Amino acid sequence: MKMNVLMKAAAALVLISAACSSAPVPQTQQERETTMLSQTQRASEEALKTADKQRALDWKDRGLGEDASPDWLLPAVRGNFSIFKRDWQVTGDKVKVGVARSDRLNAAQTIADVQYAARLANQLKQSVLTRAAISLQSDDQFAVVQDAATKAKVDIAGQERLTDFWQLLEITDSQGKTTRTYVYYVVYACDSDVWSRLVAKYLYDIVDNVPQQEAKRQIAEMFAEIDADTKREQEKSEDVFREEVRAQLNALNAPRQSPAEQRAAYRSGDSAKIAAASVTGADADFIAALAAIAGVE
């Protein structure tokens, strides 16, 4: 019954939201793709300058002439899949990417697939808590919702595994120590309605574990915004991406923030602070993989 009410309210809110949004598009699709390709080229040129710190030794389909970093890869990791959709003739509306690293290729693949659902849950958690930090009345209420959001799981039933890609990187740290690690990427896609059901189920699980009725109502009413927000492709700039990864690395090595500190981070609107506030010990491998991509030590 709760699920039906949530979905009906959500559907109405989505229709209203879609009818009211008419923001102009500043660039054509071709212009956006050209910009992303230029960013990828600049990132590759920067990687060449710092080859003594990080370089690709091997990668998937290298013997067939595949590039060490395909045109779609960097934009996809940063949140924009238009080049991937063009190159791969994707039929699903929503495309998401997972990433992991390990010193063994088969282990990196296993981690990437197993942790993919956890990465989606983390994305949804950030979206929920950013809004909850503003709408809820106290740090105690926020702490309860945060606990429920952290425990809520994501079911990826209905999503199609499209492809994967891997790189063997040699990384030299600031002390001169060299290590080799595999970074593994996995790409999934699903239809828009499948994603909406995933979001609705995630919110239902949170609502079901929050005792306060007012907090339950406020979380349920977030559906339309969170559904639209997590469907929207928002590519992060290189600087923003690196700043967020650096903040997450620092958070792994820092004392756990209090609910008041986490709430303040989510309320700040600062993407790096929000990314850091969402970090738990379970994110260590994922953040390490992002750090390898971003070239952040």
PDB file of C-alpha atoms in Angstrom:
ATOM      1  CA  MET A   1       0.000   0.000   0.000  1.00  0.00           C
ATOM      2  CA  LYS A   2       2.804   2.409   0.904  1.00  0.00           C
ATOM      3  CA  MET A   3       4.551   1.586  -2.361  1.00  0.00           C
ATOM      4  CA  ASN A   4       1.410   2.258  -4.450  1.00  0.00           C
ATOM      5  CA  VAL A   5       0.869   5.626  -2.764  1.00  0.00           C
ATOM      6  CA  LEU A   6       4.487   6.581  -3.267  1.00  0.00           C
ATOM      7  CA  MET A   7       4.478   5.616  -6.943  1.00  0.00           C
ATOM      8  CA  LYS A   8       1.184   7.442  -7.651  1.00  0.00           C
ATOM      9  CA  ALA A   9       2.386  10.604  -5.948  1.00  0.00           C
ATOM     10  CA  ALA A  10       5.686  10.275  -7.738  1.00  0.00           C
ATOM     11  CA  ALA A  11       4.081   9.895 -11.175  1.00  0.00           C
ATOM     12  CA  ALA A  12       2.000  13.029 -10.683  1.00  0.00           C
ATOM     13  CA  LEU A  13       4.988  15.036  -9.527  1.00  0.00           C
ATOM     14  CA  VAL A  14       7.090  13.841 -12.473  1.00  0.00           C
ATOM     15  CA  LEU A  15       4.412  14.978 -14.953  1.00  0.00           C
ATOM     16  CA  ILE A  16       4.191  18.404 -13.311  1.00  0.00           C
ATOM     17  CA  SER A  17       7.960  18.751 -13.228  1.00  0.00           C
ATOM     18  CA  ALA A  18       8.296  17.768 -16.910  1.00  0.00           C
ATOM     19  CA  ALA A  19       5.599  20.216 -17.974  1.00  0.00           C
ATOM     20  CA  CYS A  20       7.279  23.096 -16.172  1.00  0.00           C
ATOM     21  CA  SER A  21      10.846  22.598 -17.381  1.00  0.00           C
ATOM     22  CA  SER A  22      11.819  24.398 -20.593  1.00  0.00           C
ATOM     23  CA  ALA A  23      15.415  25.529 -20.101  1.00  0.00           C
ATOM     24  CA  PRO A  24      17.170  26.455 -23.378  1.00  0.00           C
ATOM     25  CA  VAL A  25      20.031  24.239 -24.643  1.00  0.00           C
ATOM     26  CA  PRO A  26      23.107  26.399 -25.213  1.00  0.00           C
ATOM     27  CA  GLN A  27      24.915  23.939 -27.523  1.00  0.00           C
ATOM     28  CA  THR A  28      23.998  21.400 -30.165  1.00  0.00           C
ATOM     29  CA  GLN A  29      24.678  17.716 -29.525  1.00  0.00           C
ATOM     30  CA  GLN A  30      27.607  17.787 -31.969  1.00  0.00           C
ATOM     31  CA  GLU A  31      29.105  20.838 -30.253  1.00  0.00           C
ATOM     32  CA  ARG A  32      28.843  19.180 -26.825  1.00  0.00           C
ATOM     33  CA  GLU A  33      30.520  16.020 -28.106  1.00  0.00           C
ATOM     34  CA  THR A  34      33.292  18.066 -29.726  1.00  0.00           C
ATOM     35  CA  THR A  35      33.860  19.839 -26.397  1.00  0.00           C
ATOM     36  CA  MET A  36      34.029  16.517 -24.517  1.00  0.00           C
ATOM     37  CA  LEU A  37      36.502  15.091 -27.050  1.00  0.00           C
ATOM     38  CA  SER A  38      38.684  18.181 -26.583  1.00  0.00           C
ATOM     39  CA  GLN A  39      38.573  17.681 -22.802  1.00  0.00           C
ATOM     40  CA  THR A  40      39.538  14.027 -23.257  1.00  0.00           C
ATOM     41  CA  GLN A  41      42.451  15.006 -25.502  1.00  0.00           C
ATOM     42  CA  ARG A  42      43.662  17.595 -22.985  1.00  0.00           C
ATOM     43  CA  ALA A  43      43.435  14.998 -20.216  1.00  0.00           C
ATOM     44  CA  SER A  44      45.466  12.569 -22.338  1.00  0.00           C
ATOM     45  CA  GLU A  45      48.091  15.225 -23.016  1.00  0.00           C
ATOM     46  CA  GLU A  46      48.309  15.956 -19.295  1.00  0.00           C
ATOM     47  CA  ALA A  47      48.707  12.233 -18.598  1.00  0.00           C
ATOM     48  CA  LEU A  48      51.655  12.144 -20.990  1.00  0.00           C
ATOM     49  CA  LYS A  49      53.332  14.980 -19.089  1.00  0.00           C
ATOM     50  CA  THR A  50      53.066  12.986 -15.861  1.00  0.00           C
ATOM     51  CA  ALA A  51      53.892   9.587 -17.336  1.00  0.00           C
ATOM     52  CA  ASP A  52      56.506   8.994 -14.643  1.00  0.00           C
ATOM     53  CA  LYS A  53      53.643   8.995 -12.104  1.00  0.00           C
ATOM     54  CA  GLN A  54      51.005   7.027 -14.012  1.00  0.00           C
ATOM     55  CA  ARG A  55      50.988   5.226 -17.350  1.00  0.00           C
ATOM     56  CA  ALA A  56      48.892   2.556 -19.030  1.00  0.00           C
ATOM     57  CA  LEU A  57      50.862  -0.648 -19.654  1.00  0.00           C
ATOM     58  CA  ASP A  58      48.034  -2.686 -21.157  1.00  0.00           C
ATOM     59  CA  TRP A  59      44.299  -2.439 -21.806  1.00  0.00           C
ATOM     60  CA  LYS A  60      41.346  -4.329 -23.266  1.00  0.00           C
ATOM     61  CA  ASP A  61      41.572  -5.034 -27.031  1.00  0.00           C
ATOM     62  CA  ARG A  62      44.982  -3.408 -27.257  1.00  0.00           C
ATOM     63  CA  GLY A  63      46.000  -5.994 -29.859  1.00  0.00           C
ATOM     64  CA  LEU A  64      42.993  -5.022 -31.980  1.00  0.00           C
ATOM     65  CA  GLY A  65      44.014  -1.354 -32.075  1.00  0.00           C
ATOM     66  CA  GLU A  66      41.797  -0.028 -29.268  1.00  0.00           C
ATOM     67  CA  ASP A  67      42.977   3.195 -27.631  1.00  0.00           C
ATOM     68  CA  ALA A  68      44.274   3.104 -24.048  1.00  0.00           C
ATOM     69  CA  SER A  69      41.374   5.424 -23.172  1.00  0.00           C
ATOM     70  CA  PRO A  70      38.415   5.284 -25.640  1.00  0.00           C
ATOM     71  CA  ASP A  71      36.699   8.587 -26.448  1.00  0.00           C
ATOM     72  CA  TRP A  72      33.627   7.682 -24.393  1.00  0.00           C
ATOM     73  CA  LEU A  73      35.434   6.588 -21.217  1.00  0.00           C
ATOM     74  CA  LEU A  74      36.405   9.827 -19.456  1.00  0.00           C
ATOM     75  CA  PRO A  75      33.100  11.647 -20.184  1.00  0.00           C
ATOM     76  CA  ALA A  76      31.185   8.563 -18.959  1.00  0.00           C
ATOM     77  CA  VAL A  77      33.105   8.372 -15.681  1.00  0.00           C
ATOM     78  CA  ARG A  78      32.344  12.077 -15.176  1.00  0.00           C
ATOM     79  CA  GLY A  79      28.631  11.531 -15.878  1.00  0.00           C
ATOM     80  CA  ASN A  80      28.037  12.186 -19.601  1.00  0.00           C
ATOM     81  CA  PHE A  81      27.162   9.232 -21.836  1.00  0.00           C
ATOM     82  CA  SER A  82      26.280  10.919 -25.133  1.00  0.00           C
ATOM     83  CA  ILE A  83      29.439   9.720 -26.912  1.00  0.00           C
ATOM     84  CA  PHE A  84      28.969   6.207 -25.518  1.00  0.00           C
ATOM     85  CA  LYS A  85      25.331   6.138 -26.662  1.00  0.00           C
ATOM     86  CA  ARG A  86      26.360   7.290 -30.142  1.00  0.00           C
ATOM     87  CA  ASP A  87      29.160   4.743 -30.498  1.00  0.00           C
ATOM     88  CA  TRP A  88      27.296   1.812 -28.956  1.00  0.00           C
ATOM     89  CA  GLN A  89      23.777   2.424 -30.383  1.00  0.00           C
ATOM     90  CA  VAL A  90      22.279   2.200 -26.890  1.00  0.00           C
ATOM     91  CA  THR A  91      18.537   1.523 -26.658  1.00  0.00           C
ATOM     92  CA  GLY A  92      18.163   1.993 -22.876  1.00  0.00           C
ATOM     93  CA  ASP A  93      17.448   5.537 -21.686  1.00  0.00           C
ATOM     94  CA  LYS A  94      19.653   5.529 -18.598  1.00  0.00           C
ATOM     95  CA  VAL A  95      23.310   4.525 -18.696  1.00  0.00           C
ATOM     96  CA  LYS A  96      25.503   4.161 -15.596  1.00  0.00           C
ATOM     97  CA  VAL A  97      29.118   3.124 -15.090  1.00  0.00           C
ATOM     98  CA  GLY A  98      30.799   1.232 -12.261  1.00  0.00           C
ATOM     99  CA  VAL A  99      34.535   1.125 -11.574  1.00  0.00           C
ATOM    100  CA  ALA A 100      36.895  -0.861  -9.342  1.00  0.00           C
ATOM    101  CA  ARG A 101      40.572  -1.671  -9.073  1.00  0.00           C
ATOM    102  CA  SER A 102      42.706  -4.599  -7.927  1.00  0.00           C
ATOM    103  CA  ASP A 103      46.153  -6.050  -8.490  1.00  0.00           C
ATOM    104  CA  ARG A 104      44.473  -8.903 -10.424  1.00  0.00           C
ATOM    105  CA  LEU A 105      42.241  -8.463 -13.479  1.00  0.00           C
ATOM    106  CA  ASN A 106      39.632 -11.075 -12.528  1.00  0.00           C
ATOM    107  CA  ALA A 107      39.360  -9.600  -9.031  1.00  0.00           C
ATOM    108  CA  ALA A 108      38.893  -6.078 -10.437  1.00  0.00           C
ATOM    109  CA  GLN A 109      36.086  -7.358 -12.677  1.00  0.00           C
ATOM    110  CA  THR A 110      34.346  -9.132  -9.800  1.00  0.00           C
ATOM    111  CA  ILE A 111      34.557  -6.077  -7.558  1.00  0.00           C
ATOM    112  CA  ALA A 112      33.234  -3.761 -10.290  1.00  0.00           C
ATOM    113  CA  ASP A 113      30.183  -5.968 -10.907  1.00  0.00           C
ATOM    114  CA  VAL A 114      29.474  -6.707  -7.250  1.00  0.00           C
ATOM    115  CA  GLN A 115      29.846  -3.104  -6.124  1.00  0.00           C
ATOM    116  CA  TYR A 116      27.873  -1.570  -9.005  1.00  0.00           C
ATOM    117  CA  ALA A 117      24.610  -1.586  -7.028  1.00  0.00           C
ATOM    118  CA  ALA A 118      26.398  -0.023  -4.043  1.00  0.00           C
ATOM    119  CA  ARG A 119      27.638   2.814  -6.250  1.00  0.00           C
ATOM    120  CA  LEU A 120      24.077   3.536  -7.419  1.00  0.00           C
ATOM    121  CA  ALA A 121      22.935   3.493  -3.786  1.00  0.00           C
ATOM    122  CA  ASN A 122      25.645   6.014  -2.909  1.00  0.00           C
ATOM    123  CA  GLN A 123      24.480   8.319  -5.712  1.00  0.00           C
ATOM    124  CA  LEU A 124      20.897   8.113  -4.481  1.00  0.00           C
ATOM    125  CA  LYS A 125      21.991   8.595  -0.874  1.00  0.00           C
ATOM    126  CA  GLN A 126      23.768  11.843  -1.754  1.00  0.00           C
ATOM    127  CA  SER A 127      20.676  13.109  -3.568  1.00  0.00           C
ATOM    128  CA  VAL A 128      18.369  12.200  -0.667  1.00  0.00           C
ATOM    129  CA  LEU A 129      20.571  13.588   2.099  1.00  0.00           C
ATOM    130  CA  THR A 130      21.301  16.829   0.268  1.00  0.00           C
ATOM    131  CA  ARG A 131      17.563  17.530   0.348  1.00  0.00           C
ATOM    132  CA  ALA A 132      16.979  16.029   3.799  1.00  0.00           C
ATOM    133  CA  ALA A 133      19.684  18.243   5.313  1.00  0.00           C
ATOM    134  CA  ILE A 134      17.626  21.288   4.296  1.00  0.00           C
ATOM    135  CA  SER A 135      14.072  20.066   4.877  1.00  0.00           C
ATOM    136  CA  LEU A 136      14.435  18.178   8.171  1.00  0.00           C
ATOM    137  CA  GLN A 137      14.148  20.137  11.388  1.00  0.00           C
ATOM    138  CA  SER A 138      17.021  18.757  13.494  1.00  0.00           C
ATOM    139  CA  ASP A 139      20.360  16.969  13.410  1.00  0.00           C
ATOM    140  CA  ASP A 140      18.723  14.025  15.204  1.00  0.00           C
ATOM    141  CA  GLN A 141      16.103  13.638  12.478  1.00  0.00           C
ATOM    142  CA  PHE A 142      18.818  13.904   9.854  1.00  0.00           C
ATOM    143  CA  ALA A 143      20.898  11.209  11.617  1.00  0.00           C
ATOM    144  CA  VAL A 144      17.939   8.794  11.555  1.00  0.00           C
ATOM    145  CA  VAL A 145      17.309   9.385   7.834  1.00  0.00           C
ATOM    146  CA  GLN A 146      21.016   9.108   7.077  1.00  0.00           C
ATOM    147  CA  ASP A 147      21.207   5.755   8.841  1.00  0.00           C
ATOM    148  CA  ALA A 148      18.188   4.485   6.887  1.00  0.00           C
ATOM    149  CA  ALA A 149      19.602   5.791   3.587  1.00  0.00           C
ATOM    150  CA  THR A 150      22.977   4.157   4.236  1.00  0.00           C
ATOM    151  CA  LYS A 151      21.333   0.780   4.923  1.00  0.00           C
ATOM    152  CA  ALA A 152      18.905   0.925   1.964  1.00  0.00           C
ATOM    153  CA  LYS A 153      19.885  -1.344  -0.932  1.00  0.00           C
ATOM    154  CA  VAL A 154      19.507  -1.002  -4.681  1.00  0.00           C
ATOM    155  CA  ASP A 155      18.117  -3.785  -6.869  1.00  0.00           C
ATOM    156  CA  ILE A 156      19.576  -3.668 -10.417  1.00  0.00           C
ATOM    157  CA  ALA A 157      17.022  -6.120 -11.856  1.00  0.00           C
ATOM    158  CA  GLY A 158      16.034  -4.931 -15.330  1.00  0.00           C
ATOM    159  CA  GLN A 159      19.403  -3.352 -16.094  1.00  0.00           C
ATOM    160  CA  GLU A 160      21.469  -4.667 -18.999  1.00  0.00           C
ATOM    161  CA  ARG A 161      25.240  -5.082 -18.785  1.00  0.00           C
ATOM    162  CA  LEU A 162      26.435  -3.469 -22.026  1.00  0.00           C
ATOM    163  CA  THR A 163      30.212  -3.637 -21.996  1.00  0.00           C
ATOM    164  CA  ASP A 164      33.364  -3.333 -19.941  1.00  0.00           C
ATOM    165  CA  PHE A 165      36.856  -1.945 -20.298  1.00  0.00           C
ATOM    166  CA  TRP A 166      40.059  -2.336 -18.300  1.00  0.00           C
ATOM    167  CA  GLN A 167      43.490  -0.799 -18.019  1.00  0.00           C
ATOM    168  CA  LEU A 168      46.674  -2.007 -16.350  1.00  0.00           C
ATOM    169  CA  LEU A 169      48.252   1.088 -14.804  1.00  0.00           C
ATOM    170  CA  GLU A 170      51.722   1.588 -13.422  1.00  0.00           C
ATOM    171  CA  ILE A 171      51.580   4.217 -10.694  1.00  0.00           C
ATOM    172  CA  THR A 172      54.543   5.880  -8.999  1.00  0.00           C
ATOM    173  CA  ASP A 173      53.768   7.670  -5.751  1.00  0.00           C
ATOM    174  CA  SER A 174      55.453  10.741  -4.281  1.00  0.00           C
ATOM    175  CA  GLN A 175      58.004   8.531  -2.465  1.00  0.00           C
ATOM    176  CA  GLY A 176      59.026   6.856  -5.711  1.00  0.00           C
ATOM    177  CA  LYS A 177      57.301   3.542  -4.972  1.00  0.00           C
ATOM    178  CA  THR A 178      55.885   1.912  -8.105  1.00  0.00           C
ATOM    179  CA  THR A 179      52.827  -0.334  -8.129  1.00  0.00           C
ATOM    180  CA  ARG A 180      50.743  -1.913 -10.848  1.00  0.00           C
ATOM    181  CA  THR A 181      46.957  -2.060 -10.641  1.00  0.00           C
ATOM    182  CA  TYR A 182      44.067  -3.006 -12.888  1.00  0.00           C
ATOM    183  CA  VAL A 183      41.238  -0.477 -13.202  1.00  0.00           C
ATOM    184  CA  TYR A 184      38.018  -2.085 -14.444  1.00  0.00           C
ATOM    185  CA  TYR A 185      34.954  -0.269 -15.809  1.00  0.00           C
ATOM    186  CA  VAL A 186      31.510  -1.809 -16.340  1.00  0.00           C
ATOM    187  CA  VAL A 187      28.611  -0.113 -18.140  1.00  0.00           C
ATOM    188  CA  TYR A 188      24.912  -0.850 -17.564  1.00  0.00           C
ATOM    189  CA  ALA A 189      21.745   0.572 -19.114  1.00  0.00           C
ATOM    190  CA  CYS A 190      18.025   0.466 -18.374  1.00  0.00           C
ATOM    191  CA  ASP A 191      14.788   2.076 -19.513  1.00  0.00           C
ATOM    192  CA  SER A 192      13.550   5.209 -17.792  1.00  0.00           C
ATOM    193  CA  ASP A 193      10.655   3.441 -16.062  1.00  0.00           C
ATOM    194  CA  VAL A 194      13.000   0.765 -14.674  1.00  0.00           C
ATOM    195  CA  TRP A 195      15.142   3.511 -13.150  1.00  0.00           C
ATOM    196  CA  SER A 196      12.066   5.210 -11.670  1.00  0.00           C
ATOM    197  CA  ARG A 197      11.047   1.951  -9.975  1.00  0.00           C
ATOM    198  CA  LEU A 198      14.588   1.603  -8.608  1.00  0.00           C
ATOM    199  CA  VAL A 199      14.407   5.114  -7.112  1.00  0.00           C
ATOM    200  CA  ALA A 200      10.920   4.504  -5.710  1.00  0.00           C
ATOM    201  CA  LYS A 201      11.994   1.223  -4.055  1.00  0.00           C
ATOM    202  CA  TYR A 202      15.062   2.896  -2.534  1.00  0.00           C
ATOM    203  CA  LEU A 203      12.929   5.701  -1.057  1.00  0.00           C
ATOM    204  CA  TYR A 204      10.317   3.218   0.148  1.00  0.00           C
ATOM    205  CA  ASP A 205      13.006   1.328   2.070  1.00  0.00           C
ATOM    206  CA  ILE A 206      14.126   4.577   3.719  1.00  0.00           C
ATOM    207  CA  VAL A 207      10.569   5.622   4.595  1.00  0.00           C
ATOM    208  CA  ASP A 208       9.880   2.168   6.033  1.00  0.00           C
ATOM    209  CA  ASN A 209      12.805   2.553   8.457  1.00  0.00           C
ATOM    210  CA  VAL A 210      12.171   6.132   9.627  1.00  0.00           C
ATOM    211  CA  PRO A 211       9.870   6.355  12.675  1.00  0.00           C
ATOM    212  CA  GLN A 212       8.905  10.042  12.479  1.00  0.00           C
ATOM    213  CA  GLN A 213       5.787  10.572  10.342  1.00  0.00           C
ATOM    214  CA  GLU A 214       6.777  14.054   9.200  1.00  0.00           C
ATOM    215  CA  ALA A 215      10.194  12.804   8.071  1.00  0.00           C
ATOM    216  CA  LYS A 216       8.477   9.912   6.249  1.00  0.00           C
ATOM    217  CA  ARG A 217       6.261  12.364   4.374  1.00  0.00           C
ATOM    218  CA  GLN A 218       9.117  14.660   3.416  1.00  0.00           C
ATOM    219  CA  ILE A 219      11.263  11.788   2.113  1.00  0.00           C
ATOM    220  CA  ALA A 220       8.362  10.351   0.078  1.00  0.00           C
ATOM    221  CA  GLU A 221       7.732  13.759  -1.495  1.00  0.00           C
ATOM    222  CA  MET A 222      11.342  13.909  -2.741  1.00  0.00           C
ATOM    223  CA  PHE A 223      10.699  11.236  -5.371  1.00  0.00           C
ATOM    224  CA  ALA A 224      10.155  13.460  -8.405  1.00  0.00           C
ATOM    225  CA  GLU A 225      13.207  15.623  -7.730  1.00  0.00           C
ATOM    226  CA  ILE A 226      15.504  12.689  -7.015  1.00  0.00           C
ATOM    227  CA  ASP A 227      14.203  10.680  -9.977  1.00  0.00           C
ATOM    228  CA  ALA A 228      14.784  13.615 -12.335  1.00  0.00           C
ATOM    229  CA  ASP A 229      18.112  14.557 -10.743  1.00  0.00           C
ATOM    230  CA  THR A 230      19.608  11.076 -11.031  1.00  0.00           C
ATOM    231  CA  LYS A 231      18.366  10.652 -14.613  1.00  0.00           C
ATOM    232  CA  ARG A 232      19.926  13.918 -15.733  1.00  0.00           C
ATOM    233  CA  GLU A 233      23.359  13.571 -17.313  1.00  0.00           C
ATOM    234  CA  GLN A 234      25.607  16.145 -15.671  1.00  0.00           C
ATOM    235  CA  GLU A 235      29.218  15.938 -16.739  1.00  0.00           C
ATOM    236  CA  LYS A 236      31.669  17.180 -14.136  1.00  0.00           C
ATOM    237  CA  SER A 237      34.628  19.280 -15.178  1.00  0.00           C
ATOM    238  CA  GLU A 238      38.109  17.860 -14.690  1.00  0.00           C
ATOM    239  CA  ASP A 239      38.745  20.265 -11.783  1.00  0.00           C
ATOM    240  CA  VAL A 240      35.478  19.395 -10.000  1.00  0.00           C
ATOM    241  CA  PHE A 241      36.026  15.669 -10.529  1.00  0.00           C
ATOM    242  CA  ARG A 242      39.542  15.799  -9.079  1.00  0.00           C
ATOM    243  CA  GLU A 243      38.425  17.995  -6.170  1.00  0.00           C
ATOM    244  CA  GLU A 244      35.670  15.542  -5.225  1.00  0.00           C
ATOM    245  CA  VAL A 245      38.004  12.546  -5.419  1.00  0.00           C
ATOM    246  CA  ARG A 246      40.639  14.303  -3.313  1.00  0.00           C
ATOM    247  CA  ALA A 247      37.992  15.177  -0.706  1.00  0.00           C
ATOM    248  CA  GLN A 248      36.837  11.541  -0.601  1.00  0.00           C
ATOM    249  CA  LEU A 249      40.406  10.296  -0.153  1.00  0.00           C
ATOM    250  CA  ASN A 250      40.903  12.713   2.728  1.00  0.00           C
ATOM    251  CA  ALA A 251      37.612  11.601   4.300  1.00  0.00           C
ATOM    252  CA  LEU A 252      38.763   7.977   4.323  1.00  0.00           C
ATOM    253  CA  ASN A 253      41.734   8.946   6.500  1.00  0.00           C
ATOM    254  CA  ALA A 254      39.884  11.402   8.749  1.00  0.00           C
ATOM    255  CA  PRO A 255      37.709  10.776  11.830  1.00  0.00           C
ATOM    256  CA  ARG A 256      34.075  10.088  10.990  1.00  0.00           C
ATOM    257  CA  GLN A 257      32.045  13.301  10.873  1.00  0.00           C
ATOM    258  CA  SER A 258      29.241  13.827  13.380  1.00  0.00           C
ATOM    259  CA  PRO A 259      25.641  14.030  12.078  1.00  0.00           C
ATOM    260  CA  ALA A 260      25.752  17.822  12.597  1.00  0.00           C
ATOM    261  CA  GLU A 261      28.949  18.108  10.529  1.00  0.00           C
ATOM    262  CA  GLN A 262      27.555  15.862   7.804  1.00  0.00           C
ATOM    263  CA  ARG A 263      24.303  17.798   7.700  1.00  0.00           C
ATOM    264  CA  ALA A 264      26.276  21.056   7.369  1.00  0.00           C
ATOM    265  CA  ALA A 265      28.280  19.539   4.494  1.00  0.00           C
ATOM    266  CA  TYR A 266      25.130  18.508   2.622  1.00  0.00           C
ATOM    267  CA  ARG A 267      23.552  21.923   3.234  1.00  0.00           C
ATOM    268  CA  SER A 268      26.651  23.712   1.897  1.00  0.00           C
ATOM    269  CA  GLY A 269      25.940  22.876  -1.734  1.00  0.00           C
ATOM    270  CA  ASP A 270      29.677  22.212  -2.178  1.00  0.00           C
ATOM    271  CA  SER A 271      29.993  19.014  -4.266  1.00  0.00           C
ATOM    272  CA  ALA A 272      33.368  18.104  -2.748  1.00  0.00           C
ATOM    273  CA  LYS A 273      32.042  18.433   0.816  1.00  0.00           C
ATOM    274  CA  ILE A 274      28.944  16.413  -0.109  1.00  0.00           C
ATOM    275  CA  ALA A 275      31.062  13.665  -1.707  1.00  0.00           C
ATOM    276  CA  ALA A 276      33.263  13.516   1.402  1.00  0.00           C
ATOM    277  CA  ALA A 277      30.280  13.422   3.775  1.00  0.00           C
ATOM    278  CA  SER A 278      28.885  10.335   2.043  1.00  0.00           C
ATOM    279  CA  VAL A 279      32.083   8.289   2.399  1.00  0.00           C
ATOM    280  CA  THR A 280      32.171   5.108   4.485  1.00  0.00           C
ATOM    281  CA  GLY A 281      34.906   2.526   4.928  1.00  0.00           C
ATOM    282  CA  ALA A 282      33.183   0.319   2.339  1.00  0.00           C
ATOM    283  CA  ASP A 283      33.996   2.912  -0.335  1.00  0.00           C
ATOM    284  CA  ALA A 284      37.795   2.542  -0.080  1.00  0.00           C
ATOM    285  CA  ASP A 285      38.276   0.400  -3.210  1.00  0.00           C
ATOM    286  CA  PHE A 286      35.919   2.508  -5.295  1.00  0.00           C
ATOM    287  CA  ILE A 287      37.586   5.772  -4.254  1.00  0.00           C
ATOM    288  CA  ALA A 288      41.017   4.274  -4.955  1.00  0.00           C
ATOM    289  CA  ALA A 289      39.843   3.459  -8.485  1.00  0.00           C
ATOM    290  CA  LEU A 290      38.552   7.012  -8.983  1.00  0.00           C
ATOM    291  CA  ALA A 291      41.866   8.367  -7.698  1.00  0.00           C
ATOM    292  CA  ALA A 292      43.714   6.331 -10.311  1.00  0.00           C
ATOM    293  CA  ILE A 293      41.458   7.736 -13.038  1.00  0.00           C
ATOM    294  CA  ALA A 294      41.819  11.303 -11.791  1.00  0.00           C
ATOM    295  CA  GLY A 295      45.553  11.029 -11.159  1.00  0.00           C
ATOM    296  CA  VAL A 296      45.070  12.087  -7.539  1.00  0.00           C
ATOM    297  CA  GLU A 297      47.459  10.785  -4.867  1.00  0.00           C
TER     298      GLU A 297
END
